[in-house]
PDB file of C-alpha atoms in Angstrom:
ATOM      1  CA  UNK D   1    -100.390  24.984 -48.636  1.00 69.00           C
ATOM      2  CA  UNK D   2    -100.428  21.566 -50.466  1.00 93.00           C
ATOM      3  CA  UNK D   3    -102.934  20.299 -52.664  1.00 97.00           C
ATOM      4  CA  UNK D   4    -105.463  18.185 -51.142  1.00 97.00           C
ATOM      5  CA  UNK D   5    -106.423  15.065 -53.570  1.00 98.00           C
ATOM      6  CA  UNK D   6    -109.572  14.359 -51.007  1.00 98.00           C
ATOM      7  CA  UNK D   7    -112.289  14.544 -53.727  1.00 98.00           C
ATOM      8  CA  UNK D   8    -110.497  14.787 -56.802  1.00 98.00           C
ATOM      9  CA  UNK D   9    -110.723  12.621 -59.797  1.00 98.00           C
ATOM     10  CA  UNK D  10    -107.708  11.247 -61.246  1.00 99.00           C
ATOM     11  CA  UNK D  11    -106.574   9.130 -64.504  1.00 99.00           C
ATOM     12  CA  UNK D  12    -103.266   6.928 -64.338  1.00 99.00           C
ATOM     13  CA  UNK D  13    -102.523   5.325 -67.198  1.00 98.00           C
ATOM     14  CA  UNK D  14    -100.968   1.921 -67.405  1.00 98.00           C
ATOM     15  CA  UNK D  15    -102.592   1.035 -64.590  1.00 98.00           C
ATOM     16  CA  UNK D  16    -103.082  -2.888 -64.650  1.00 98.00           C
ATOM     17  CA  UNK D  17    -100.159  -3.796 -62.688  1.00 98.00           C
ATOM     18  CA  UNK D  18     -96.942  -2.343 -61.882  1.00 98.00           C
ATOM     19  CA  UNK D  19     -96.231   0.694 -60.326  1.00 98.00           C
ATOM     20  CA  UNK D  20     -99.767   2.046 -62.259  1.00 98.00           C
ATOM     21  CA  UNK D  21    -101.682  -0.409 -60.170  1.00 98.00           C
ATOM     22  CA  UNK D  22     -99.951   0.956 -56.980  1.00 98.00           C
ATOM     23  CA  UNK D  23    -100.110   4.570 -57.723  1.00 99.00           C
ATOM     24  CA  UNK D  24    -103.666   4.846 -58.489  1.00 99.00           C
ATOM     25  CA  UNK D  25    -104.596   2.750 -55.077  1.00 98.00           C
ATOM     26  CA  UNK D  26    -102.213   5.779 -53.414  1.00 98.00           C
ATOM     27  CA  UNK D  27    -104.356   8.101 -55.081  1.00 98.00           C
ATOM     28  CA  UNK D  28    -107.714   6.436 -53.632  1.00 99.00           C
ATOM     29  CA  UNK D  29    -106.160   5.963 -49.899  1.00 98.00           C
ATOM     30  CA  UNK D  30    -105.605   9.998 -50.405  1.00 98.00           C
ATOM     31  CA  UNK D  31    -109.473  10.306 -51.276  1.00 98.00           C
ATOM     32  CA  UNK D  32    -109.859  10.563 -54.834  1.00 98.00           C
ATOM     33  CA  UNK D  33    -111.553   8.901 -57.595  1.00 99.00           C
ATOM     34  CA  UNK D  34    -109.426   6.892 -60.195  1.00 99.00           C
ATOM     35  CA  UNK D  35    -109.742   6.142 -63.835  1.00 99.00           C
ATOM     36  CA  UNK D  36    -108.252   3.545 -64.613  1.00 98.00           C
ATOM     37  CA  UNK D  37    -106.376   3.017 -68.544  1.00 98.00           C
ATOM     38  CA  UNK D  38    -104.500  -0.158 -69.811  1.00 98.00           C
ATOM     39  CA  UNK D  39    -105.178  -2.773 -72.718  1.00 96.00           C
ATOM     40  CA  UNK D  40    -105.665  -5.439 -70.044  1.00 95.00           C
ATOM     41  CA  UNK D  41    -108.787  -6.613 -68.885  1.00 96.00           C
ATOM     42  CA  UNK D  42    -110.346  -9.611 -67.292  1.00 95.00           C
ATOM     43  CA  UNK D  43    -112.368 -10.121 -70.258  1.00 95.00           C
ATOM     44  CA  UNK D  44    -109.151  -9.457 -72.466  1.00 95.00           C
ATOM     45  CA  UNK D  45    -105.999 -10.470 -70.309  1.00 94.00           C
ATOM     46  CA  UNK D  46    -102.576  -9.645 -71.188  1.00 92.00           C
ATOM     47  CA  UNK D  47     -99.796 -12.253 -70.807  1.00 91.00           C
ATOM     48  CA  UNK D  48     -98.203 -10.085 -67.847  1.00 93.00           C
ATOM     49  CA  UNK D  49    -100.136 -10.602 -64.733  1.00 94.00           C
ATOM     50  CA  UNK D  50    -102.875  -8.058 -63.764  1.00 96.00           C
ATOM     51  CA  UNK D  51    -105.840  -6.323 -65.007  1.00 98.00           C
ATOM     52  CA  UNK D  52    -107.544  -2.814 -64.846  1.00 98.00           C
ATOM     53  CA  UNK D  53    -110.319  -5.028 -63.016  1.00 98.00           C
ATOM     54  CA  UNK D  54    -108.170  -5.868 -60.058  1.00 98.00           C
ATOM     55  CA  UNK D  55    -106.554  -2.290 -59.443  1.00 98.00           C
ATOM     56  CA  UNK D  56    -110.330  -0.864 -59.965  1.00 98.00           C
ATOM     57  CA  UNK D  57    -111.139  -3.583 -57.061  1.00 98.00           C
ATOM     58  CA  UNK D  58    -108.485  -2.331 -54.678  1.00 98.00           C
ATOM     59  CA  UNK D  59    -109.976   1.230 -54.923  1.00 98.00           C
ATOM     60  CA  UNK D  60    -113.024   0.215 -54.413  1.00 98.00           C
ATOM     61  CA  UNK D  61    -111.510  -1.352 -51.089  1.00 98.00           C
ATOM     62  CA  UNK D  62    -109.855   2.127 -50.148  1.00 98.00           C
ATOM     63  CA  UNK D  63    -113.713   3.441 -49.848  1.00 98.00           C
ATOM     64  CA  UNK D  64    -113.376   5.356 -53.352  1.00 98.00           C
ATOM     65  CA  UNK D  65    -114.850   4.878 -56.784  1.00 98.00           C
ATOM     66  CA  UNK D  66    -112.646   3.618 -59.692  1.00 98.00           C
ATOM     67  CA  UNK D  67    -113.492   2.782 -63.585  1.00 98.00           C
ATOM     68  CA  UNK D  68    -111.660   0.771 -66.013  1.00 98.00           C
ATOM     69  CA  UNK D  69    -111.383   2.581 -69.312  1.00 98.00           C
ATOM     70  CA  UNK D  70    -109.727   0.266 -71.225  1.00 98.00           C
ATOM     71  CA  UNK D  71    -107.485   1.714 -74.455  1.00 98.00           C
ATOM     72  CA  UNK D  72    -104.871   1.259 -76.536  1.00 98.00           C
ATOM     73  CA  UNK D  73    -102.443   4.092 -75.303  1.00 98.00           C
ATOM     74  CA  UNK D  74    -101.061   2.980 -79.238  1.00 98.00           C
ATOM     75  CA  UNK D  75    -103.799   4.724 -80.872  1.00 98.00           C
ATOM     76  CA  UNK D  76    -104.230   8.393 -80.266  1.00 98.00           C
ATOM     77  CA  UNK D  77    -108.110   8.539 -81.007  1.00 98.00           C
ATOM     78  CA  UNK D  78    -108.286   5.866 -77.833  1.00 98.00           C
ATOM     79  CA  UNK D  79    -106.076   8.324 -75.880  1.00 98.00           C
ATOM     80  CA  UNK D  80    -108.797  11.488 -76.636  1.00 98.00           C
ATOM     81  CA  UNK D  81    -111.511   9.128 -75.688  1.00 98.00           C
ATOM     82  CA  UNK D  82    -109.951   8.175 -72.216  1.00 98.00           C
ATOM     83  CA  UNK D  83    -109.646  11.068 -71.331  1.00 99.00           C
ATOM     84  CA  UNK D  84    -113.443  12.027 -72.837  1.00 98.00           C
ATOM     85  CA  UNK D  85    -114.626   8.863 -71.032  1.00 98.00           C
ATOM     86  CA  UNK D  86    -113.091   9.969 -67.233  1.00 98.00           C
ATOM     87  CA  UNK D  87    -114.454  13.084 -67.355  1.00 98.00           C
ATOM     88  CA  UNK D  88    -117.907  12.021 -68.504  1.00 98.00           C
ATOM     89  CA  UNK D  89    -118.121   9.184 -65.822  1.00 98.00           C
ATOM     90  CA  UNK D  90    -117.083  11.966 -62.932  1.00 98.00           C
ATOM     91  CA  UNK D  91    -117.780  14.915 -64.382  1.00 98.00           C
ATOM     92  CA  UNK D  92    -114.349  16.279 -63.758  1.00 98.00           C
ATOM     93  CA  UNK D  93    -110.888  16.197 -63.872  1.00 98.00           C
ATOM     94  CA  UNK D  94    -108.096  17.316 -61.454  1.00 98.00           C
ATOM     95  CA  UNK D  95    -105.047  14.932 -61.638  1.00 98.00           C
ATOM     96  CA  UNK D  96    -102.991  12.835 -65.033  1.00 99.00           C
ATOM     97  CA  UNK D  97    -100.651  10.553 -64.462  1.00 99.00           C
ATOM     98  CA  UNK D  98     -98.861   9.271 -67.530  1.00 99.00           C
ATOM     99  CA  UNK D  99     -97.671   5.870 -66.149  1.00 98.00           C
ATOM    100  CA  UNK D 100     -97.492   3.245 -68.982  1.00 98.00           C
ATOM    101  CA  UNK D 101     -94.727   2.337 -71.119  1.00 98.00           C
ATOM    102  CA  UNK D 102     -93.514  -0.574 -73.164  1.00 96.00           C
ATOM    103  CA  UNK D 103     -90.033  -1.313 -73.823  1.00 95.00           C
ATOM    104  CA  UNK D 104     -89.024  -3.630 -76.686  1.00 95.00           C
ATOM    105  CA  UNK D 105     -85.070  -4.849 -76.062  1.00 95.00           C
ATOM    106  CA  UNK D 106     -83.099  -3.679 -78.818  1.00 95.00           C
ATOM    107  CA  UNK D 107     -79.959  -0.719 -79.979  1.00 97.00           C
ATOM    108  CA  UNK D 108     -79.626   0.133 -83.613  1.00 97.00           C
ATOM    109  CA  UNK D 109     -80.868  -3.342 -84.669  1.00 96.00           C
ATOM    110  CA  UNK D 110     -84.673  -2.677 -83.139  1.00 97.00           C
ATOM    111  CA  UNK D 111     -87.510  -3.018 -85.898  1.00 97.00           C
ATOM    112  CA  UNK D 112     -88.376   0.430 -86.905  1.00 98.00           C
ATOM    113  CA  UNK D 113     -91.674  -0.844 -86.304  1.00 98.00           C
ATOM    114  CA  UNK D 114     -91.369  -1.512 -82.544  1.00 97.00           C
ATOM    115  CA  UNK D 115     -89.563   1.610 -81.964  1.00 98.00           C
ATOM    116  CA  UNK D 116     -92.504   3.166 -83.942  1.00 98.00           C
ATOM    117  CA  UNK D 117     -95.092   1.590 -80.966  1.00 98.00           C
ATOM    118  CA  UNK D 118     -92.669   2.409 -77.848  1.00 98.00           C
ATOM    119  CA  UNK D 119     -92.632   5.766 -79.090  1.00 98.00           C
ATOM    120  CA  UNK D 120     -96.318   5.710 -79.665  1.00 98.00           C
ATOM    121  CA  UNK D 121     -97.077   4.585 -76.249  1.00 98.00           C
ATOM    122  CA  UNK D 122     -94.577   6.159 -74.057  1.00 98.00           C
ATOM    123  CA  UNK D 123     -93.824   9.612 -75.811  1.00 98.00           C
ATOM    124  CA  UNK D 124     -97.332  10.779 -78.251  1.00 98.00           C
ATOM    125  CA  UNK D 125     -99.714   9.095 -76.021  1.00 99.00           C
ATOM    126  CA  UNK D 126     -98.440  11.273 -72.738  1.00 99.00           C
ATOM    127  CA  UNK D 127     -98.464  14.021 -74.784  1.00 98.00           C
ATOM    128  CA  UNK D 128    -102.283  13.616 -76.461  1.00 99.00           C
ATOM    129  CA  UNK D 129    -103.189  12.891 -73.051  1.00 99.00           C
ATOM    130  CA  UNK D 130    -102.055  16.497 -71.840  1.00 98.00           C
ATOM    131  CA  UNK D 131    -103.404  18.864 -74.702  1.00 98.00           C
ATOM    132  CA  UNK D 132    -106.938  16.600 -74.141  1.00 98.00           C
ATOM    133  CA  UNK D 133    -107.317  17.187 -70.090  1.00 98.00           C
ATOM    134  CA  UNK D 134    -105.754  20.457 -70.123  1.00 98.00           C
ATOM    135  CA  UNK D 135    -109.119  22.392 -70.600  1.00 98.00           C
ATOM    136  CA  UNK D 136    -110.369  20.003 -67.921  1.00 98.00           C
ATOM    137  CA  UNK D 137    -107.448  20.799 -65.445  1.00 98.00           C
ATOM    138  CA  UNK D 138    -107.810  24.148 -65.947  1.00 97.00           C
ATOM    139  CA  UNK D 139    -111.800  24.015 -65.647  1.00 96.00           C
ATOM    140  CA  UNK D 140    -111.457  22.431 -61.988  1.00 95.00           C
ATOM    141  CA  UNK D 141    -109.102  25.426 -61.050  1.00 93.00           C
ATOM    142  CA  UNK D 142    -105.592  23.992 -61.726  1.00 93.00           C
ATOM    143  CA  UNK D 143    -104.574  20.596 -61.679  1.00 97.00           C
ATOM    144  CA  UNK D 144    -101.689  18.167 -61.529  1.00 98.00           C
ATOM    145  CA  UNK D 145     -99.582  16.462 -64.062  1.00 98.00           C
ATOM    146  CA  UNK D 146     -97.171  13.639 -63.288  1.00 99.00           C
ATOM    147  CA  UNK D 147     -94.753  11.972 -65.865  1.00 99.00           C
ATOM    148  CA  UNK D 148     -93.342   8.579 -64.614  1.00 98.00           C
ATOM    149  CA  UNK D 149     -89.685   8.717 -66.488  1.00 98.00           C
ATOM    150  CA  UNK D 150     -86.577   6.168 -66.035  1.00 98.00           C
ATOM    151  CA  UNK D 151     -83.161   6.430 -65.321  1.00 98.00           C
ATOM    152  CA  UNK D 152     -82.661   5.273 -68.893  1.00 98.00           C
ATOM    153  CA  UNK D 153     -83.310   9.001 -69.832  1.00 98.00           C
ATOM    154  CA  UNK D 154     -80.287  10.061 -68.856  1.00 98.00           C
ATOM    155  CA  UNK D 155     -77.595   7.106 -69.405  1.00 98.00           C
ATOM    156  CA  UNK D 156     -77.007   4.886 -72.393  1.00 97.00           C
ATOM    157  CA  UNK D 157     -77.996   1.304 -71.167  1.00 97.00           C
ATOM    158  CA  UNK D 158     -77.114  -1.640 -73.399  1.00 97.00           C
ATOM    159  CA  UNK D 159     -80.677  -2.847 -75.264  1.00 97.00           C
ATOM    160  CA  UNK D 160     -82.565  -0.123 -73.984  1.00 97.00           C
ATOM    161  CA  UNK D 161     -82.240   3.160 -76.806  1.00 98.00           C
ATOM    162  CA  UNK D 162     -85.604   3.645 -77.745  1.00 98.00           C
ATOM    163  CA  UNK D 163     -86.836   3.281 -74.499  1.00 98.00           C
ATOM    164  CA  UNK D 164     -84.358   5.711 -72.992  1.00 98.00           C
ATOM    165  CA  UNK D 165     -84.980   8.315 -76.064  1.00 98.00           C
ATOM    166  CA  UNK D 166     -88.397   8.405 -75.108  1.00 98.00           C
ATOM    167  CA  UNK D 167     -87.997   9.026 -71.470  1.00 98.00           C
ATOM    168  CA  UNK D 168     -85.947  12.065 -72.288  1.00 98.00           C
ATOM    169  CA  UNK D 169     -88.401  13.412 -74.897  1.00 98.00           C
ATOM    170  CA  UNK D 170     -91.246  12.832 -71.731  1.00 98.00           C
ATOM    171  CA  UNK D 171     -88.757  14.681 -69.318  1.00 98.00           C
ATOM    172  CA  UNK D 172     -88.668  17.486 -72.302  1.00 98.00           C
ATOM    173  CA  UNK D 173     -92.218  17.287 -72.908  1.00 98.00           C
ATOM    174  CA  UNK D 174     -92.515  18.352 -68.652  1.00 98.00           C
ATOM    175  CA  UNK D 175     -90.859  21.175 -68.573  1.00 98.00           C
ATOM    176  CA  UNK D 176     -92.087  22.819 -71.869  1.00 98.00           C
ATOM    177  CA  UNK D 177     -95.622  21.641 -70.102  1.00 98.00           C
ATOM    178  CA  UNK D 178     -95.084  22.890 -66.898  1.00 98.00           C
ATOM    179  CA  UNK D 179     -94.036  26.825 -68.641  1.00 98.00           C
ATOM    180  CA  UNK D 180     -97.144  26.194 -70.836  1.00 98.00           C
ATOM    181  CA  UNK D 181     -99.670  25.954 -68.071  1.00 98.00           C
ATOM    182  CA  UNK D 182     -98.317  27.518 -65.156  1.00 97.00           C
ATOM    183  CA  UNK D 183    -100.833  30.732 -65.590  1.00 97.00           C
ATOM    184  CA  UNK D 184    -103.439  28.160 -65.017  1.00 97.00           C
ATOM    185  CA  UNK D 185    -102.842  26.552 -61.672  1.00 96.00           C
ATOM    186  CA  UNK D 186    -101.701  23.363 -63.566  1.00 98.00           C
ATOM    187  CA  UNK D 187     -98.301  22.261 -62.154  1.00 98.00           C
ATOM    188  CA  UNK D 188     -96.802  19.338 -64.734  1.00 98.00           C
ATOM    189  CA  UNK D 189     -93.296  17.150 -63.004  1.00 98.00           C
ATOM    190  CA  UNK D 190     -91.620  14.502 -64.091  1.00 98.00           C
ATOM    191  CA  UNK D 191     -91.126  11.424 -61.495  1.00 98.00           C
ATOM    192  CA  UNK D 192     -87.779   9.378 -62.502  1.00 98.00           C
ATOM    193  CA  UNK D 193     -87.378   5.633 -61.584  1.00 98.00           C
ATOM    194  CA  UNK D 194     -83.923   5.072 -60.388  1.00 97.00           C
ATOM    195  CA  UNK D 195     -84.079   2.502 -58.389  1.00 96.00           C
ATOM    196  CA  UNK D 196     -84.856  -1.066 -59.414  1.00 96.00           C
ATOM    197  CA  UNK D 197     -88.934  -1.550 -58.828  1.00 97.00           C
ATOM    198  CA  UNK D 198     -90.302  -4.997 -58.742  1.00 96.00           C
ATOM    199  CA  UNK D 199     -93.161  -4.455 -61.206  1.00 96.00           C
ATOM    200  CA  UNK D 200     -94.493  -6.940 -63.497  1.00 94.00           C
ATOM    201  CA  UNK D 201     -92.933  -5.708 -66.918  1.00 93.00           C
ATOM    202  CA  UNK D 202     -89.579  -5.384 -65.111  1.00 93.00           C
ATOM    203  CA  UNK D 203     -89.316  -8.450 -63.732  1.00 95.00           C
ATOM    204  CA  UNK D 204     -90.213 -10.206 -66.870  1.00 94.00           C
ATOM    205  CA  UNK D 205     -87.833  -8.235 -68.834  1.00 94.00           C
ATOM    206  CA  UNK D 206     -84.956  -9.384 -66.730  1.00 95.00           C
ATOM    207  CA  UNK D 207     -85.259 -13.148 -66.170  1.00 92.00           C
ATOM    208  CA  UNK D 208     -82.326 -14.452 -63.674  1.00 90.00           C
ATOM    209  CA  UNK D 209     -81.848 -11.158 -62.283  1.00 93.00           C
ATOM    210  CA  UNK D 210     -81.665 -11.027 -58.524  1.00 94.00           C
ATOM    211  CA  UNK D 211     -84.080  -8.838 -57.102  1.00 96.00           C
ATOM    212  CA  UNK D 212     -83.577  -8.947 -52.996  1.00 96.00           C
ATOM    213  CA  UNK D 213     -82.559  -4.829 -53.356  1.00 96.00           C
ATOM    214  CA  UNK D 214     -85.643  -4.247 -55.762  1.00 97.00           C
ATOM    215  CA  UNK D 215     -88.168  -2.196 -54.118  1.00 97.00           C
ATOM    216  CA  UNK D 216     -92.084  -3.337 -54.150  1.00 98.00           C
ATOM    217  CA  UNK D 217     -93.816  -0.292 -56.527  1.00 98.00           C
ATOM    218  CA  UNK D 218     -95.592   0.989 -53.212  1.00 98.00           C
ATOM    219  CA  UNK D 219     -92.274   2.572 -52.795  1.00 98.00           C
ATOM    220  CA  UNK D 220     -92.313   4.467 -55.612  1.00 98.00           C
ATOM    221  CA  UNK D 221     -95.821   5.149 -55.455  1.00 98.00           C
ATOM    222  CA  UNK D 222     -95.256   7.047 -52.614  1.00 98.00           C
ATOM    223  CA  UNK D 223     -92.788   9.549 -54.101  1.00 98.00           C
ATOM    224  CA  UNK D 224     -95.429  10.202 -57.295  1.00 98.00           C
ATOM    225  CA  UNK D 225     -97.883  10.576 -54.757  1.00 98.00           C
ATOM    226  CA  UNK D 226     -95.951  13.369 -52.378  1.00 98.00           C
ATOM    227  CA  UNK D 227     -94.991  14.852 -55.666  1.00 98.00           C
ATOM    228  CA  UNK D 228     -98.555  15.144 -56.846  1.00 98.00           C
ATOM    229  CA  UNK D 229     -99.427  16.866 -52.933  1.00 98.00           C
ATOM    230  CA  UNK D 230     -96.857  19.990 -53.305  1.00 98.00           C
ATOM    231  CA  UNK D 231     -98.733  23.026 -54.127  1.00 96.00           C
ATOM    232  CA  UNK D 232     -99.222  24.891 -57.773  1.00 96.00           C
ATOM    233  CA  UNK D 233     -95.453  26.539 -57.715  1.00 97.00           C
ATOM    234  CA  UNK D 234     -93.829  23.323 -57.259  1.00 98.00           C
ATOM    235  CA  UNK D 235     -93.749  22.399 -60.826  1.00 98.00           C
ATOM    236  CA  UNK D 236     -91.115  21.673 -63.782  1.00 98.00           C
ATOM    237  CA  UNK D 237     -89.617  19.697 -61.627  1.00 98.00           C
ATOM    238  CA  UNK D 238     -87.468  16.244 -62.800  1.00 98.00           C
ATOM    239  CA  UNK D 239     -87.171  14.279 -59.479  1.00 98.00           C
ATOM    240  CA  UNK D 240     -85.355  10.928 -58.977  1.00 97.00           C
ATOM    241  CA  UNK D 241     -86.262   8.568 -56.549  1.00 97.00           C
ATOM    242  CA  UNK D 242     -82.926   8.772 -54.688  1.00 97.00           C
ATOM    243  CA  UNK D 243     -82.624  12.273 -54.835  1.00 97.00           C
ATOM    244  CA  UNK D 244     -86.459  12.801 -53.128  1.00 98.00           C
ATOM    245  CA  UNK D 245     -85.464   9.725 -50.762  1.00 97.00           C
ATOM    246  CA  UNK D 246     -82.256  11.595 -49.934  1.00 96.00           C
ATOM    247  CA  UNK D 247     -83.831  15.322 -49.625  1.00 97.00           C
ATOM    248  CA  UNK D 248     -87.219  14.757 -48.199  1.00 97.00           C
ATOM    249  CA  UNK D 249     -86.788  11.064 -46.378  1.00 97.00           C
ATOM    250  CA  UNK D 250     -89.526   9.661 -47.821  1.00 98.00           C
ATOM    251  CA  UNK D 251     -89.743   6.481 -49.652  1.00 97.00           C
ATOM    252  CA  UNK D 252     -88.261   4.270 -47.453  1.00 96.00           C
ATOM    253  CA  UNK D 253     -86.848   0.938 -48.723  1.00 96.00           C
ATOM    254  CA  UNK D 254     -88.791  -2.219 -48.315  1.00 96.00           C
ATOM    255  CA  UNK D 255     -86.409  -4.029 -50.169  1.00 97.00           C
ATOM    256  CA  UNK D 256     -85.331  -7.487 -48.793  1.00 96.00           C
ATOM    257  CA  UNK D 257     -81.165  -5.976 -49.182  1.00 95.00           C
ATOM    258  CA  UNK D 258     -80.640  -2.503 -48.431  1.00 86.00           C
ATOM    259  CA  UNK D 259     -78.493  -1.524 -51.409  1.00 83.00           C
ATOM    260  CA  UNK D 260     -75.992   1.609 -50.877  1.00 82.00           C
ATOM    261  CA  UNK D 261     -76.430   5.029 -52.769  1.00 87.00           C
ATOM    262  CA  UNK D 262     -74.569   7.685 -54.190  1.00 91.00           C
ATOM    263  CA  UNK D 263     -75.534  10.676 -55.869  1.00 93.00           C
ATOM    264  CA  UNK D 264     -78.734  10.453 -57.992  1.00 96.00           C
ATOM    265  CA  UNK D 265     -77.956  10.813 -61.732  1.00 95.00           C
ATOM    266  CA  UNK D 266     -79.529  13.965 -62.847  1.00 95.00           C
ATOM    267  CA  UNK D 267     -78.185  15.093 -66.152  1.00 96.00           C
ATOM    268  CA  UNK D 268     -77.523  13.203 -69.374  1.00 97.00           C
ATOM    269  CA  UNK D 269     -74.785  11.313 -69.698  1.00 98.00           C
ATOM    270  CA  UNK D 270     -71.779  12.894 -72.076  1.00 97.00           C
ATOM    271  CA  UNK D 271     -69.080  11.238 -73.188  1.00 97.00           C
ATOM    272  CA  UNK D 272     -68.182   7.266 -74.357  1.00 97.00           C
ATOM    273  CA  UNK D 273     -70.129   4.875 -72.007  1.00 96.00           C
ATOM    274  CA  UNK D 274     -68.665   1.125 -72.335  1.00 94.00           C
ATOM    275  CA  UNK D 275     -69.919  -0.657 -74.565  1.00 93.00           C
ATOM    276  CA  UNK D 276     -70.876  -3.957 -72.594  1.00 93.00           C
ATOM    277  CA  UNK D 277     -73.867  -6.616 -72.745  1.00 92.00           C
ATOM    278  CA  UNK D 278     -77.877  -6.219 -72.003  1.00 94.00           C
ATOM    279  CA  UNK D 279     -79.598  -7.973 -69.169  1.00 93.00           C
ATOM    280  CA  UNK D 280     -82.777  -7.366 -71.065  1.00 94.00           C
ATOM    281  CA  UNK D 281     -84.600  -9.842 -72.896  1.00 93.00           C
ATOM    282  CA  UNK D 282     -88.441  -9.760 -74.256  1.00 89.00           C
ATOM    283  CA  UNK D 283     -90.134 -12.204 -72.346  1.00 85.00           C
ATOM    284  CA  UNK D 284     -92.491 -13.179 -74.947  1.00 75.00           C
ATOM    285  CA  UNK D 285     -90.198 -12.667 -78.212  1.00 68.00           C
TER     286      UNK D 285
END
């Protein structure tokens, strides 16, 4: 048996754009309700396109109901209160999706203090998120967890270490989750982005870059979305987008240039990677 989202209520974080946006619109075609979280807001836009507003507006399109709960995913008092917020607006809880992340170019030379916020955002706030909608997971009879982790978990890229450090500690933080709650219906995976995704943090963090064999973030909303369907024993698991493309022919590319693929990277990388140039800038350094 899978696990039927018709009806559920579910909270995707860093959901203004991106491949948020596009995950929690998959979650509303499947039937349930979304709650929304991200700083930006039409009252209070970012400088990267999109707004909880407009993803809220597309699953109100797909026939469900969505809410906005705007927070700073920075601030783990904001993170309890999301959480506090969903489950007071629906009265339940059933499915978290830790989506957002920030990453801030820089190797040893990145200010302690932006490291400080990329950790805050993409490592504590996942994991106050958990330990807050576990007793609601568990109260609707076992839920679902889904981590959205990078391929920079596993392999040293040039201007990307404290982004990559926290992907692994998320990866970590799944399985130790997923052995944690597994006596309570709750399965916890990890979804890994290994293929280039057009979303709007990407895409200004490379300027320049050709993109014809990015994929639109519908693609990978699909694998987060089959991922979230598999029933209660499916769980622990760290899947790539290549490898779940590969195994279960899903995902299907939309890109403009079909790109070839090997073997999905699954394990961290060991040994002396060159030591070569980033294509990474901050857009609004």
């Amino acid at each position: 048996m899978t696990y039927d989202l018709a009806g559920k209520v579910a909270l995707v974080t860093g959901a203004s754009r991106g491949v948020g946006a596009a995950i929690a619109v998959a979650l509303a075609e499947a039937g349930a309700d979304v709650a929304c979280a991200a700083r930006s807001t039409a009252d209070a836009p970012q400088r990267t396109p999109g707004t909880l507003d407009e993803t809220v507006a597309r699953i109100e399109a797909a026939g469900r109901s969505g809410l906005a709960v705007p927070t700073n995913l920075a601030k783990p008092d904001e993170v309890e209160a999301m959480v506090a917020t969903t489950v007071d607006h629906f009265g339940r809880l059933d499915v978290l999706v830790n989506n957002a992340a920030v990453t801030f170019v820089g190797d040893l030379d990145i200010p302690l203090k932006r490291h400080e916020i990329l950790m805050a955002i993409n490592l504590t706030a996942p994991l106050v998120a958990c330990h807050a909608a576990a007793p609601h997971l568990k109260a609707a009879g076992g839920g679902r967890i889904l981590n959205v982790s990078s391929v920079a978990a596993l392999l040293p890229i040039p201007g990307l270490m404290s982004y990559g450090i926290s992907k692994i500690g998320l990866e970590h933080l799944t399985v130790d989750l997923a052995r944690i709650l597994q006596s309570d219906g709750v399965a916890v995976n990890c979804f890994r982005i290994d293929l280039a995704v057009a979303s709007e943090g990407f895409i200004a963090n490379t300027p320049g870059v050709d993109r014809s064999t990015w994929e639109p973030c519908e693609v990978a909303a699909e694998g987060v979305l089959w991922m979230l369907q598999q029933q209660s024993s499916y769980s622990g698991r760290r899947e790539s987008m290549v490898g779940l493309r590969q195994r279960e022919g899903i995902m299907a590319s939309r890109a403009e240039v079909a790109s070839p693929q090997g073997a999905p990277t699954s394990e961290l990388f060991d040994g002396l990677a060159p030591d070569t140039g980033t294509v990474f800038q901050d857009p609004y350094a």
